[in-house]
Every structure is written in structure tokens, then in C-alpha cells.
Coordinates of C-alpha atoms and ligand atoms in Angstrom, one line a residue:
M26 CA 16.9 8.1 -63.1
L27 CA 13.8 5.3 -63.0
R28 CA 15.6 4.2 -59.7
I29 CA 15.7 7.5 -58.4
L30 CA 11.9 7.9 -59.0
I31 CA 10.9 4.6 -57.6
I32 CA 13.0 4.9 -54.3
F33 CA 11.5 8.2 -53.6
T34 CA 7.8 7.2 -53.9
L35 CA 8.5 4.4 -51.9
I36 CA 10.1 7.0 -49.2
F37 CA 6.8 9.8 -49.7
S38 CA 4.8 6.4 -49.4
I39 CA 6.2 5.1 -46.5
Y40 CA 6.0 8.8 -44.9
L41 CA 2.2 8.7 -46.0
T42 CA 2.0 5.7 -44.2
Q43 CA 3.5 6.9 -41.0
S44 CA 1.4 10.4 -40.8
F45 CA -2.1 8.2 -42.0
A46 CA -1.1 6.4 -38.4
Q47 CA -0.2 9.1 -36.2
Q48 CA -3.6 10.3 -37.1
Q49 CA -5.3 7.1 -35.9
T50 CA -3.8 7.0 -32.5
R51 CA -4.9 10.6 -31.8
K52 CA -8.3 9.6 -33.0
K53 CA -8.8 6.4 -31.0
I54 CA -12.0 6.5 -29.5
P55 CA -11.9 4.2 -25.9
P56 CA -14.0 1.4 -26.3
E57 CA -17.5 1.1 -24.5
K58 CA -15.4 -0.9 -21.0
P59 CA -11.8 -0.7 -20.4
K60 CA -9.4 -3.5 -21.9
L61 CA -7.6 -3.1 -18.4
I62 CA -8.0 -1.5 -15.1
I63 CA -4.0 -1.2 -13.4
G64 CA -4.2 0.1 -10.0
I65 CA -1.0 1.5 -9.1
I66 CA -0.5 1.6 -4.8
V67 CA 2.6 3.9 -3.6
D68 CA 3.0 2.2 -0.3
Q69 CA 3.8 5.2 2.4
M70 CA 2.8 8.0 -0.4
R71 CA 1.5 11.2 1.5
Y72 CA -0.6 13.6 -0.3
D73 CA 1.6 16.3 -0.2
Y74 CA 4.8 14.7 -1.8
I75 CA 3.1 15.6 -5.2
S76 CA 3.5 19.4 -4.4
R77 CA 6.6 19.0 -2.2
Y78 CA 8.6 17.5 -4.9
W79 CA 7.2 18.9 -8.0
D80 CA 8.8 21.6 -9.5
K81 CA 11.8 18.4 -9.6
F82 CA 9.2 15.9 -11.4
D83 CA 9.5 15.0 -15.3
T84 CA 7.1 15.7 -17.1
K85 CA 5.7 12.4 -18.3
G86 CA 5.4 11.1 -14.8
F87 CA 3.2 12.3 -11.8
K88 CA 2.6 15.3 -14.3
R89 CA 1.3 13.7 -16.9
L90 CA -1.0 11.4 -14.9
I91 CA -1.9 15.1 -13.2
G92 CA -1.9 17.3 -16.7
E93 CA -4.3 14.5 -18.4
G94 CA -6.4 12.8 -15.8
A95 CA -8.7 13.2 -12.9
F96 CA -6.9 14.7 -9.5
C97 CA -9.4 13.9 -6.4
K98 CA -6.9 16.3 -3.7
N99 CA -8.9 14.9 -0.6
A100 CA -8.7 11.5 -0.8
N101 CA -9.1 10.2 3.1
F102 CA -9.4 6.9 4.5
D103 CA -12.0 6.8 7.3
Y104 CA -10.5 4.6 10.2
I105 CA -7.9 4.9 13.0
F106 CA -5.4 1.9 12.3
T107 CA -4.1 3.6 8.9
Q108 CA -1.8 0.1 7.9
T109 CA -0.3 -1.8 4.9
A110 CA -2.8 -4.5 5.1
V111 CA -6.3 -2.3 6.4
G112 CA -5.8 0.1 3.4
H113 CA -5.2 -2.5 0.7
A114 CA -8.2 -4.6 1.7
T115 CA -9.8 -1.0 2.0
I116 CA -9.0 -0.2 -1.6
S117 CA -10.4 -3.5 -3.2
T118 CA -13.3 -3.9 -1.2
G119 CA -14.7 -0.6 -1.2
A120 CA -15.5 -1.5 2.3
L121 CA -14.6 -0.6 5.9
P122 CA -12.3 -2.7 8.0
A123 CA -15.2 -3.5 10.2
V124 CA -16.8 -4.9 7.5
H125 CA -14.0 -6.6 5.4
G126 CA -12.6 -7.4 8.4
I127 CA -8.7 -6.6 8.3
V128 CA -8.5 -4.7 11.0
S129 CA -4.8 -4.6 11.7
N130 CA -1.7 -6.1 10.0
T131 CA -1.8 -8.5 12.9
W132 CA -4.8 -9.3 15.5
Y133 CA -5.9 -11.5 18.2
N134 CA -7.7 -14.9 18.0
R135 CA -9.6 -15.2 21.5
L136 CA -10.9 -18.9 20.6
K137 CA -7.4 -20.0 19.5
E138 CA -5.5 -17.8 22.0
Q139 CA -3.0 -17.0 18.9
R140 CA -1.8 -14.1 16.6
I141 CA -2.8 -13.9 13.7
Y142 CA -1.1 -12.4 10.5
C143 CA -3.6 -10.6 8.4
V144 CA -2.7 -13.0 5.5
G145 CA -1.2 -16.5 7.1
D146 CA -3.0 -19.4 6.1
D147 CA -1.2 -22.4 7.4
K148 CA -2.7 -24.7 4.8
A149 CA -1.3 -23.2 2.2
K150 CA 2.3 -23.8 0.5
T151 CA 5.1 -21.9 -1.1
T152 CA 4.9 -22.1 -4.8
G153 CA 7.9 -21.2 -6.2
S154 CA 10.5 -21.3 -3.8
E155 CA 12.2 -23.5 -1.3
S156 CA 11.4 -21.0 1.7
E157 CA 8.8 -22.6 3.7
D158 CA 7.1 -19.8 5.4
A159 CA 7.0 -17.5 2.1
G160 CA 3.8 -19.2 0.8
K161 CA 1.9 -20.2 3.4
K162 CA -0.3 -16.9 2.2
S163 CA -3.9 -16.8 1.2
P164 CA -6.9 -14.6 1.0
K165 CA -8.8 -16.6 3.8
N166 CA -9.2 -13.6 6.4
L167 CA -10.6 -11.1 4.2
I168 CA -14.4 -11.6 4.4
T169 CA -16.0 -9.6 1.4
T170 CA -15.2 -9.4 -2.0
T171 CA -12.3 -7.8 -3.9
T172 CA -13.2 -5.9 -6.9
G173 CA -11.4 -8.4 -8.8
D174 CA -13.9 -11.1 -7.5
E175 CA -17.1 -9.0 -9.1
L176 CA -14.8 -8.9 -11.8
K177 CA -14.5 -12.9 -12.2
L178 CA -18.4 -13.4 -11.5
A179 CA -19.5 -10.9 -13.7
S180 CA -17.4 -12.5 -16.5
N181 CA -17.7 -16.1 -15.7
G182 CA -14.0 -16.5 -14.9
K183 CA -12.7 -15.0 -18.1
S184 CA -11.2 -11.7 -17.0
K185 CA -7.9 -11.8 -15.9
V186 CA -7.0 -10.4 -12.4
I187 CA -3.6 -10.6 -10.9
A188 CA -1.9 -8.4 -7.9
I189 CA 1.7 -7.8 -7.6
S190 CA 3.9 -6.8 -4.9
L191 CA 7.2 -7.1 -2.8
K192 CA 4.6 -7.8 0.2
D193 CA 2.6 -10.8 0.5
R194 CA -0.3 -9.1 2.3
A195 CA -0.3 -6.3 -0.2
A196 CA -0.3 -8.7 -3.4
I197 CA -3.2 -10.9 -1.8
L198 CA -5.3 -8.0 -0.4
S199 CA -5.7 -6.0 -3.7
A200 CA -5.8 -9.7 -5.5
G201 CA -8.8 -11.4 -3.3
H202 CA -10.3 -14.8 -3.0
A203 CA -10.8 -15.6 -6.7
A204 CA -8.0 -13.9 -8.6
D205 CA -6.0 -15.9 -11.5
A206 CA -2.7 -15.2 -9.0
A207 CA -1.3 -12.8 -6.7
Y208 CA 2.8 -12.6 -6.2
W209 CA 5.0 -11.3 -3.8
F210 CA 9.1 -11.4 -3.3
D211 CA 10.9 -13.9 -1.3
E212 CA 13.4 -12.6 0.6
Q213 CA 15.3 -15.5 1.2
T214 CA 15.6 -16.5 -3.1
G215 CA 14.8 -13.2 -5.1
N216 CA 12.4 -15.2 -6.2
F217 CA 8.9 -13.9 -7.0
V218 CA 6.4 -16.6 -5.5
T219 CA 3.0 -17.4 -5.0
S220 CA 1.0 -19.6 -2.9
S221 CA -0.7 -23.2 -3.6
Y222 CA -4.1 -21.3 -2.6
Y223 CA -3.6 -19.7 -6.3
L224 CA -1.0 -21.8 -8.1
D225 CA 0.6 -25.6 -7.6
S226 CA 3.3 -24.2 -10.5
L227 CA 4.4 -20.9 -11.7
P228 CA 3.5 -20.0 -15.0
K229 CA 6.9 -20.2 -16.9
W230 CA 7.5 -16.6 -17.7
V231 CA 7.7 -16.1 -13.8
R232 CA 10.3 -19.2 -13.9
K233 CA 12.0 -17.5 -16.4
F234 CA 11.6 -14.1 -14.3
N235 CA 13.3 -15.7 -11.0
K236 CA 16.3 -17.2 -13.1
E237 CA 17.1 -14.1 -15.0
K238 CA 18.7 -13.2 -11.1
N239 CA 17.8 -9.6 -11.6
P240 CA 17.4 -9.0 -7.8
D241 CA 21.5 -9.6 -7.8
L242 CA 21.8 -6.9 -10.7
Y243 CA 20.0 -4.7 -8.1
L244 CA 22.2 -5.3 -5.5
N245 CA 25.3 -5.0 -6.5
R246 CA 24.2 -1.4 -7.7
V247 CA 25.7 1.5 -5.8
W248 CA 22.3 3.8 -4.6
S249 CA 23.5 7.3 -5.3
T250 CA 21.6 10.1 -5.6
L251 CA 20.1 10.7 -9.0
R252 CA 21.0 14.6 -9.6
P253 CA 23.5 16.5 -7.7
I254 CA 22.8 16.5 -4.0
E255 CA 22.8 19.9 -3.7
E256 CA 19.6 20.2 -5.5
Y257 CA 17.6 18.3 -2.9
T258 CA 16.2 21.7 -1.8
E259 CA 13.2 20.4 -0.6
S260 CA 14.9 18.1 1.1
I261 CA 17.0 19.0 5.0
A262 CA 20.7 18.1 5.1
D263 CA 21.3 14.0 4.1
N264 CA 23.4 13.9 7.3
N265 CA 20.8 14.3 10.1
P266 CA 19.8 13.1 13.5
F267 CA 16.7 11.8 12.6
E268 CA 17.4 9.0 10.5
T269 CA 17.3 5.4 11.2
G270 CA 19.0 4.4 8.0
I271 CA 20.0 1.2 6.9
K272 CA 22.2 -0.6 8.7
G273 CA 22.7 2.7 10.9
Q274 CA 23.8 4.4 6.8
I275 CA 21.8 7.6 7.0
T276 CA 24.5 9.5 4.1
F277 CA 24.8 8.9 0.3
P278 CA 26.3 7.3 -1.4
Y279 CA 24.6 3.4 0.0
N280 CA 27.6 0.8 -1.6
L281 CA 24.4 -2.4 -1.6
A282 CA 27.1 -4.9 -2.7
E283 CA 29.1 -4.1 0.7
I284 CA 25.8 -3.5 3.2
R285 CA 24.3 -6.4 2.3
E286 CA 24.0 -9.6 4.2
E287 CA 25.5 -12.7 1.5
K288 CA 23.0 -14.6 -0.5
K289 CA 19.6 -12.6 1.2
Y290 CA 17.2 -10.2 -0.7
D291 CA 15.4 -8.2 2.0
L292 CA 17.9 -5.2 1.5
L293 CA 16.0 -5.1 -1.5
K294 CA 12.9 -4.0 0.0
T295 CA 15.0 -1.1 1.6
V296 CA 15.9 0.9 -1.8
P297 CA 14.5 2.2 -4.7
F298 CA 15.5 -0.7 -7.1
G299 CA 12.9 -2.7 -5.1
N300 CA 10.1 -0.5 -7.6
S301 CA 12.2 -0.9 -10.3
L302 CA 12.1 -4.7 -9.8
T303 CA 8.3 -4.8 -9.3
K304 CA 7.8 -2.8 -12.3
D305 CA 9.8 -5.1 -14.4
F306 CA 8.1 -7.8 -13.5
T307 CA 4.6 -5.7 -13.5
I308 CA 5.5 -5.6 -17.9
N309 CA 6.8 -9.5 -17.6
A310 CA 2.9 -10.1 -16.5
I311 CA 1.2 -7.7 -18.4
V312 CA 2.8 -8.9 -22.2
N313 CA 2.9 -12.8 -21.0
E314 CA -0.5 -13.1 -19.8
E315 CA -1.6 -10.9 -22.8
L316 CA -3.6 -8.2 -20.5
G317 CA -5.9 -6.1 -22.4
V318 CA -5.5 -8.0 -25.4
D319 CA -9.4 -9.7 -25.4
D320 CA -12.7 -8.2 -24.9
F321 CA -12.9 -9.1 -21.5
T322 CA -11.8 -6.5 -19.1
D323 CA -8.3 -7.5 -17.1
L324 CA -7.3 -6.3 -13.9
L325 CA -3.9 -6.2 -12.8
I326 CA -3.0 -4.3 -9.2
V327 CA 0.5 -3.3 -8.7
S328 CA 2.0 -1.9 -5.2
L329 CA 4.9 -0.5 -4.5
S330 CA 6.4 -1.4 -1.4
A331 CA 9.7 0.2 -1.0
T332 CA 8.9 3.3 -0.4
D333 CA 7.2 2.6 3.0
Y334 CA 10.3 1.2 4.0
I335 CA 12.2 3.9 3.2
G336 CA 9.7 6.3 4.6
H337 CA 9.8 4.7 7.8
S338 CA 14.0 4.6 8.3
Y339 CA 14.9 8.1 6.7
G340 CA 11.4 10.3 7.0
P341 CA 8.8 12.5 4.8
T342 CA 11.9 15.5 4.9
S343 CA 15.1 13.2 4.2
V344 CA 17.0 13.4 0.8
E345 CA 16.6 9.8 0.7
N346 CA 12.9 10.1 0.3
E347 CA 13.3 12.4 -2.4
D348 CA 15.8 10.6 -4.4
T349 CA 13.0 7.8 -4.1
Y350 CA 10.2 9.8 -5.5
L351 CA 12.8 11.4 -7.8
R352 CA 13.5 7.9 -9.2
L353 CA 9.8 6.5 -8.8
D354 CA 8.6 9.4 -11.6
E355 CA 10.9 8.0 -13.7
E356 CA 9.4 4.6 -13.4
I357 CA 6.0 5.9 -13.7
A358 CA 7.1 7.8 -17.3
H359 CA 8.3 4.8 -18.6
F360 CA 5.4 2.6 -17.2
L361 CA 3.0 5.0 -19.4
S362 CA 4.4 5.0 -22.4
F363 CA 4.6 1.3 -22.3
I364 CA 0.9 1.4 -21.8
D365 CA 0.6 4.0 -25.0
N366 CA 2.8 1.7 -27.0
Q367 CA 1.2 -2.1 -25.7
I368 CA -2.1 -1.4 -24.9
G369 CA -2.7 2.1 -26.0
K370 CA -4.0 4.8 -23.4
E371 CA -7.6 4.5 -24.7
N372 CA -8.0 1.0 -23.7
C373 CA -6.4 1.7 -20.1
L374 CA -7.8 2.9 -17.1
V375 CA -5.3 3.9 -14.5
Y376 CA -5.9 5.0 -11.0
L377 CA -2.3 5.7 -8.6
T378 CA -3.4 5.9 -5.0
A379 CA -1.7 5.0 -1.5
D380 CA -2.6 2.7 1.6
H381 CA -1.8 5.3 3.6
G382 CA 0.5 8.1 4.4
V383 CA 3.0 8.8 7.6
A384 CA 4.4 11.5 10.2
H385 CA 7.2 13.5 10.1
S386 CA 9.8 11.9 12.5
P387 CA 8.8 12.5 16.0
K388 CA 12.4 13.7 16.7
Y389 CA 12.3 16.1 13.9
L390 CA 9.4 17.9 14.9
E391 CA 10.4 18.3 18.3
S392 CA 13.5 20.3 16.9
Q393 CA 10.8 22.3 15.5
H394 CA 9.3 22.5 18.7
I395 CA 6.1 20.5 17.3
P396 CA 4.5 18.5 20.2
A397 CA 5.8 14.7 18.9
G398 CA 6.8 11.7 20.8
F399 CA 7.3 8.0 20.7
F400 CA 5.0 6.2 23.0
N401 CA 6.7 3.3 24.9
D402 CA 4.0 0.9 24.8
N403 CA 6.0 -2.5 26.6
Y404 CA 6.5 -0.2 29.8
A405 CA 2.5 1.0 29.3
I406 CA 2.0 -2.5 29.4
T407 CA 3.8 -3.4 32.2
L408 CA 2.8 -1.0 34.3
L409 CA -1.3 -1.6 33.4
K410 CA -0.5 -5.7 34.2
T411 CA 0.8 -4.1 37.5
Y412 CA -2.2 -2.5 38.1
L413 CA -4.7 -4.8 37.5
N414 CA -3.3 -7.2 40.0
A415 CA -3.5 -5.1 42.9
I416 CA -6.9 -4.3 42.0
Y417 CA -8.1 -7.6 40.9
G418 CA -5.5 -10.2 42.1
Y419 CA -2.6 -11.9 40.8
G420 CA -4.0 -13.4 37.1
E421 CA -3.0 -12.9 33.3
W422 CA -5.3 -10.3 32.8
V423 CA -4.1 -9.0 29.7
S424 CA -3.9 -11.7 26.7
E425 CA -2.2 -9.7 23.9
Y426 CA -1.6 -6.0 23.2
I427 CA -0.5 -5.6 19.1
D428 CA -0.6 -2.1 17.5
Q429 CA -2.9 -0.4 19.7
Q430 CA -5.1 -2.5 20.4
I431 CA -5.5 -4.2 24.8
Y432 CA -6.7 -8.0 24.3
L433 CA -8.3 -8.7 27.9
N434 CA -7.9 -12.0 28.9
R435 CA -12.0 -12.5 28.5
N436 CA -12.1 -16.0 29.7
L437 CA -10.5 -15.2 33.1
I438 CA -12.3 -12.2 33.5
E439 CA -16.0 -14.4 33.6
D440 CA -14.5 -17.2 35.4
S441 CA -14.1 -14.6 38.2
K442 CA -17.6 -13.5 37.9
L443 CA -15.8 -9.6 36.9
S444 CA -18.0 -7.3 34.7
L445 CA -16.2 -7.2 31.2
D446 CA -17.7 -3.8 30.7
E447 CA -16.3 -2.6 34.2
F448 CA -13.1 -4.1 33.6
Q449 CA -12.7 -2.9 30.0
K450 CA -13.7 0.7 32.0
R451 CA -10.8 0.6 34.2
T452 CA -8.6 -0.5 32.2
A453 CA -9.0 2.5 29.7
Q454 CA -8.5 4.8 32.7
F455 CA -5.8 3.7 33.4
F456 CA -3.9 3.9 29.7
I457 CA -5.4 7.2 29.2
Q458 CA -3.0 8.4 32.3
F459 CA 0.4 7.9 30.0
T460 CA 1.8 10.8 28.1
G461 CA 0.8 10.8 24.4
V462 CA -2.4 8.8 25.0
A463 CA -5.4 10.9 23.4
N464 CA -8.4 8.4 23.7
A465 CA -8.6 4.9 24.9
M466 CA -11.7 3.7 23.7
T467 CA -13.8 0.2 25.4
A468 CA -15.1 -2.0 23.0
T469 CA -18.3 -2.3 25.1
N470 CA -18.8 1.8 24.0
L471 CA -18.3 1.4 20.7
E472 CA -20.5 -1.7 20.3
N473 CA -23.6 0.4 22.2
S474 CA -23.2 4.0 20.4
D475 CA -22.7 5.4 16.9
Y476 CA -20.7 8.6 15.8
S477 CA -21.2 10.1 13.0
N478 CA -18.0 11.9 13.0
G479 CA -14.8 12.7 15.0
I480 CA -11.7 10.1 16.0
F481 CA -14.6 7.6 17.9
S482 CA -16.6 7.0 14.3
K483 CA -12.8 6.1 12.8
M484 CA -12.4 4.1 15.6
K485 CA -16.0 2.4 15.0
N486 CA -15.1 2.0 11.4
N487 CA -12.4 0.1 12.2
Y488 CA -13.9 -2.2 15.1
N489 CA -14.5 -5.7 14.1
Q490 CA -16.9 -7.8 16.7
N491 CA -14.8 -10.5 16.2
R492 CA -11.3 -9.2 15.5
S493 CA -11.1 -5.9 17.6
G494 CA -9.5 -5.6 20.8
D495 CA -11.2 -4.7 24.5
I496 CA -9.5 -1.4 24.4
L497 CA -8.7 1.0 21.5
I498 CA -5.6 3.3 22.1
N499 CA -5.5 6.3 20.1
L500 CA -2.4 8.8 20.4
E501 CA -1.7 12.4 20.5
P502 CA -1.1 13.9 16.8
N503 CA 2.6 13.1 16.1
W504 CA 3.1 10.2 18.5
M505 CA 3.5 6.8 17.5
E506 CA 4.8 3.7 19.0
D507 CA 8.6 3.4 19.7
S508 CA 9.5 1.2 16.4
F509 CA 13.0 1.4 16.1
S510 CA 12.3 3.7 13.3
A511 CA 12.4 7.6 12.5
T512 CA 8.9 7.5 11.8
N513 CA 5.4 5.4 11.5
H514 CA 1.9 5.6 10.6
N515 CA -1.3 3.8 12.6
S516 CA -2.9 7.2 13.3
P517 CA -7.0 8.5 12.2
Y518 CA -4.8 12.0 11.5
A519 CA -4.6 13.5 7.9
Y520 CA -0.9 13.0 7.6
D521 CA -1.5 9.0 7.3
T522 CA -5.2 9.3 6.0
H523 CA -4.7 11.9 3.3
V524 CA -3.1 10.2 0.3
P525 CA -3.2 11.4 -3.8
L526 CA -6.0 9.5 -6.1
I527 CA -5.1 10.3 -9.9
W528 CA -7.6 8.3 -12.4
Y529 CA -5.7 8.2 -16.3
G530 CA -6.8 6.9 -19.6
W531 CA -9.7 5.6 -21.1
K532 CA -12.7 7.9 -20.7
V533 CA -11.4 10.0 -18.0
N534 CA -11.1 13.9 -18.4
R535 CA -9.0 16.3 -17.1
K536 CA -10.2 17.1 -13.7
T537 CA -10.0 18.1 -10.3
I538 CA -11.8 16.9 -7.7
T539 CA -11.6 19.0 -4.4
R540 CA -14.7 17.8 -2.0
R541 CA -13.5 14.7 0.2
V542 CA -13.4 11.5 -1.0
S543 CA -13.1 8.5 0.7
M544 CA -10.7 5.5 0.3
T545 CA -13.8 3.3 -0.3
E546 CA -15.1 4.8 -3.2
I547 CA -12.3 3.3 -5.6
A548 CA -14.1 0.2 -5.6
P549 CA -17.6 1.7 -6.5
T550 CA -16.2 3.6 -9.3
I551 CA -14.7 0.9 -11.2
A552 CA -17.8 -1.0 -10.6
T553 CA -19.6 1.7 -11.8
F554 CA -17.6 2.1 -15.0
L555 CA -18.2 -1.9 -15.7
N556 CA -21.7 -2.0 -15.2
M557 CA -21.1 -4.5 -12.8
P558 CA -21.7 -5.3 -8.7
F559 CA -20.2 -3.4 -6.0
P560 CA -17.9 -5.6 -4.1
N561 CA -20.5 -7.2 -1.2
G562 CA -19.0 -5.3 1.9
C563 CA -19.2 -2.2 0.3
L564 CA -21.4 0.3 1.3
S565 CA -20.2 3.6 -0.6
E566 CA -20.9 5.5 -3.7
P567 CA -19.3 5.8 -7.0
I568 CA -17.2 9.1 -7.4
I569 CA -19.5 10.9 -9.3
E570 CA -17.7 13.5 -10.7
I571 CA -15.6 10.9 -12.7
T572 CA -18.4 8.3 -13.6
E573 CA -20.7 11.2 -14.9
Ligands
LIG621 ZN1 1.9 -0.1 3.7
LIG622 ZN1 20.5 10.8 4.9
LIG623 ZN1 5.2 1.3 7.5

């Protein structure tokens, strides 16, 4: 009898302790400053994916972020060249490309007469694998400071700053100059690597993670739809003529072991499991680096790249895209519950956004009688060169053409005693005649004029005197350079500039903000939360609806 009584008392007291603990959780008060800030950037996520897939989302993923957070419904990038490097640099610095200097993924250096990759650095070496090129990277081309840099300065280095992505440029430009590390995926070895710019050897936990060879496990899987395929009513048929697919395959199921090239890992970037691997690595980083543990606010930025590769190959209306976002929703649900248990929602400020959107596939739009098309840039540049030779005599008048920017041979123009202004104008006037070209704007014009709104202001925001071309090309809506993909992004139109922006956790209350928010407002918003200086190229205001 006594024994039963003791057991009963014991169980009852355990029950009491538990319910007390639960009450404590419910009452948890957020600290003065968040212990950890987590930025989640979904590469190529259009704003409308939230509503397109809403009915299929779980209650614990995107729906939880929006249901418990502040949702900016009209957040946009305010420049023309909506690419990955430009987007990530703009989010981290709160500056426009004209100021932070990342005007495109790749640009041309007139002095060195060579192409410059945004995060290329020949002096840096790979840390974490034998691949020579994977780690020749650093943030040296980023002109201004990031939120992470300011956090380092404000805390005398005590805050930890880490960024993670499959793409080098997404990780490096999110982290910045003074970060502890940026990690990205080496597709030759399947390792997460960094460069000697950040670290000379990988931390023990990263070496352990790489040794587990998780990419091999993921690449032995079959990518089938998460739900029965007939439930994908938000998309058009799986088999349709608008997709370019993975190695030509455009229908489920995708047997990755069969598609994969032996001993290569690039395939992982083009399937949803690429996001799963990134999430696994991120969770390892939080635990092993003890992020969000001490009183110095840490910053972790994770950029999910698989969405971008999948979007390019299949387009927004595809079953593949829908399945990718349903799987992402599950990953987010899992990640949010991990935060609950590991750090506590009240200690952690989360923002989720994207680096740009994407257009519908031009071929799909044409099938719906909506104007769209592929612009053949190679053909246009060949004709331009012939034209310039006819007018000015034979010469290499065009130095480079990169992603809608024409770089003229300024030395030759000067040596020939021609006016650069005139030369640019003639080139622009010739280029504007091609079908699909909406604007061809000269650098001289951009330097001498101020535009408060419209397309030209978005060109000016993107224009950096040292790095931009002599002529900036804007294509008509839904027109894009022919890149052998189903679709692309690189325009100032809403489908490329309008992205989701959700704030969640710490002191953030449920709210909807419908005014137009610029993506340069993210960095000053974080700085205001932390009472620290804005990044040095930031000219924007914080989102006062959230900071007040
Ligand atoms: Zn991107
Ligand atoms: Zn398909
Ligand atoms: Zn892309």
C-alpha cells in the first residue's frame, strides 16, 4: 500500500513539475535583444507562391511564420538586374547595387580587360576539399559593410556571424567581410567548403558532417511527388512542352541514382534534397557553434538554392516547382520546431525572404496568348559589331556583353578620337531596334540625369560608374535572354522584384504591412532592433511598422 502511495506521489509530482515547466514556456519573455537572428533566403521565391500553394501548406511551416509573424506583402527590389549576387548583397548591406558594387553576378573590368565574378578571388584557396576552384572566393568585391560586419564591430567580435548556402555567392555576400565563416557546396566532392579568406581549416563539426557523406544518401533517392500527383491542382500537367527538365527528363519519378553522373554532386543542387542538405548543415552549425547561447547576438543566414535551379528548369506552373515548395514547407516546419526546442522562439528573430523572383516560362505564356519571348543576345551582338564596323571602320569596338550590359572598347574609341557619348548613343539606338528590347540606356545619360521613379530609376540604382556597362539593356516584360532554361529572371518587373518578406519570433507581433517596402529596409530594421549602426552604404529607413 505504502509503495503504491509513493509511486502515486512521485507520478503526481512529476506531472506538477511538467505543467509548471509548460506554463513557464508560455510566459517566456523575450530578452532586450534577440540572442540569435536567422535570415532565410529562398532563392527565386516569387511572392505569389505563398497564395498559390497556401491551401496545401501545413499549419507549422509557412502558415505558422505568417500566422505568428509580420508579413510585408509588397516588398520589392528597386533595381533592374535581379540576380542572385545582387539580391543577397542588397539584403545584407541595405544598400543599392550602385553603392554596394555587386551590379551583376559577373561584370567586366576595363582596366584588367577581364570578366569579374562577383565573389572571385585568385588569392584565396579552398578550405575543406581538393577542388582548386571551389574556394577561390572572398567578399573583396563587396564595397560596403553588411549587417554581420556591423554586428562584429558593435560587439568587438563577440557576436558570431555565419552564412550557409549551396551557392558561394549567396553565402559570401550574405556573410560579408568580418564574418566567422561562409560555407558553400563543392559540387565536385559533395563537401561543404569555405575559403582561406575565412578559415585555414574546417571546424571539427564541419569535417565530421562532410565525412558522413549525406549527399550520397540523398542522391540515392528517387524524387517522387510528396502527395498523389493528381492533387497538384495548383500546377499544369507534369508532362508539358514548357519544361527543360533535368538532363531532358521532365516527368516524375526522378531516379537520381540513374540520372547522376558518377562521383559528381551537381545534381543535388537541382532537386529539393539540396535544400534538405542545407537545412541539415544549418542545424549542425547552430548546435556546434553554440549560436544564440550567450548574450552577444549571433547572426546566421541560410540561403536555399535548389528552388532557383528547379525554377529555371520547370517554371512557376510546374508540378516539380509545387512539390519543391511543399517539401520546403515541411523543412521550415521542422526548422521552426527545432528553434522552439533549441533556442526558444522568444530568443530568436527570424526573417524569411528571397533574392529575386522569376518570370513564367515564355513558351507557356505564348500558349496563353500573353506577349513573351526569348531574346537572342548572341545574334544581336554579332549584328551590332557588323554595324559598328560599317560606321567606324573595322575594330574590336565591343569589349564584352554580359547579362544585358554592353561594354564598349573605350581605349579604341578614345584613340580613334571619337566621342564616347556619341558612340554610346549610336549603339543604344541600334540596339533598341531588336524585337524584345524595351530600353537601351547609355551610361552617360545615367550619370547626368536623376530619375525619381520608373524603369530608368531602377537602372540608375543598379548603375556603378566603375563596374557597369556603357549601355544597359532592359527587355520587354516576359522577355529574357535565351539561356536554354525554361525561364529566367533579370528584369525590373514585378514578377522578378516582388518577393515575400516575413518577420517572426522574438518581439515581433502578428501584423500585415501592405505598403511598398524596399528590400534595402531589411538591414536598417535589424540595426534598429540591435541599437547598432546601419551598414555603411545603407541609405534606407527601417520598417517602422515593425520596429516601433
Ligand atoms: Zn537567385
Ligand atoms: Zn514535369
Ligand atoms: Zn536563377
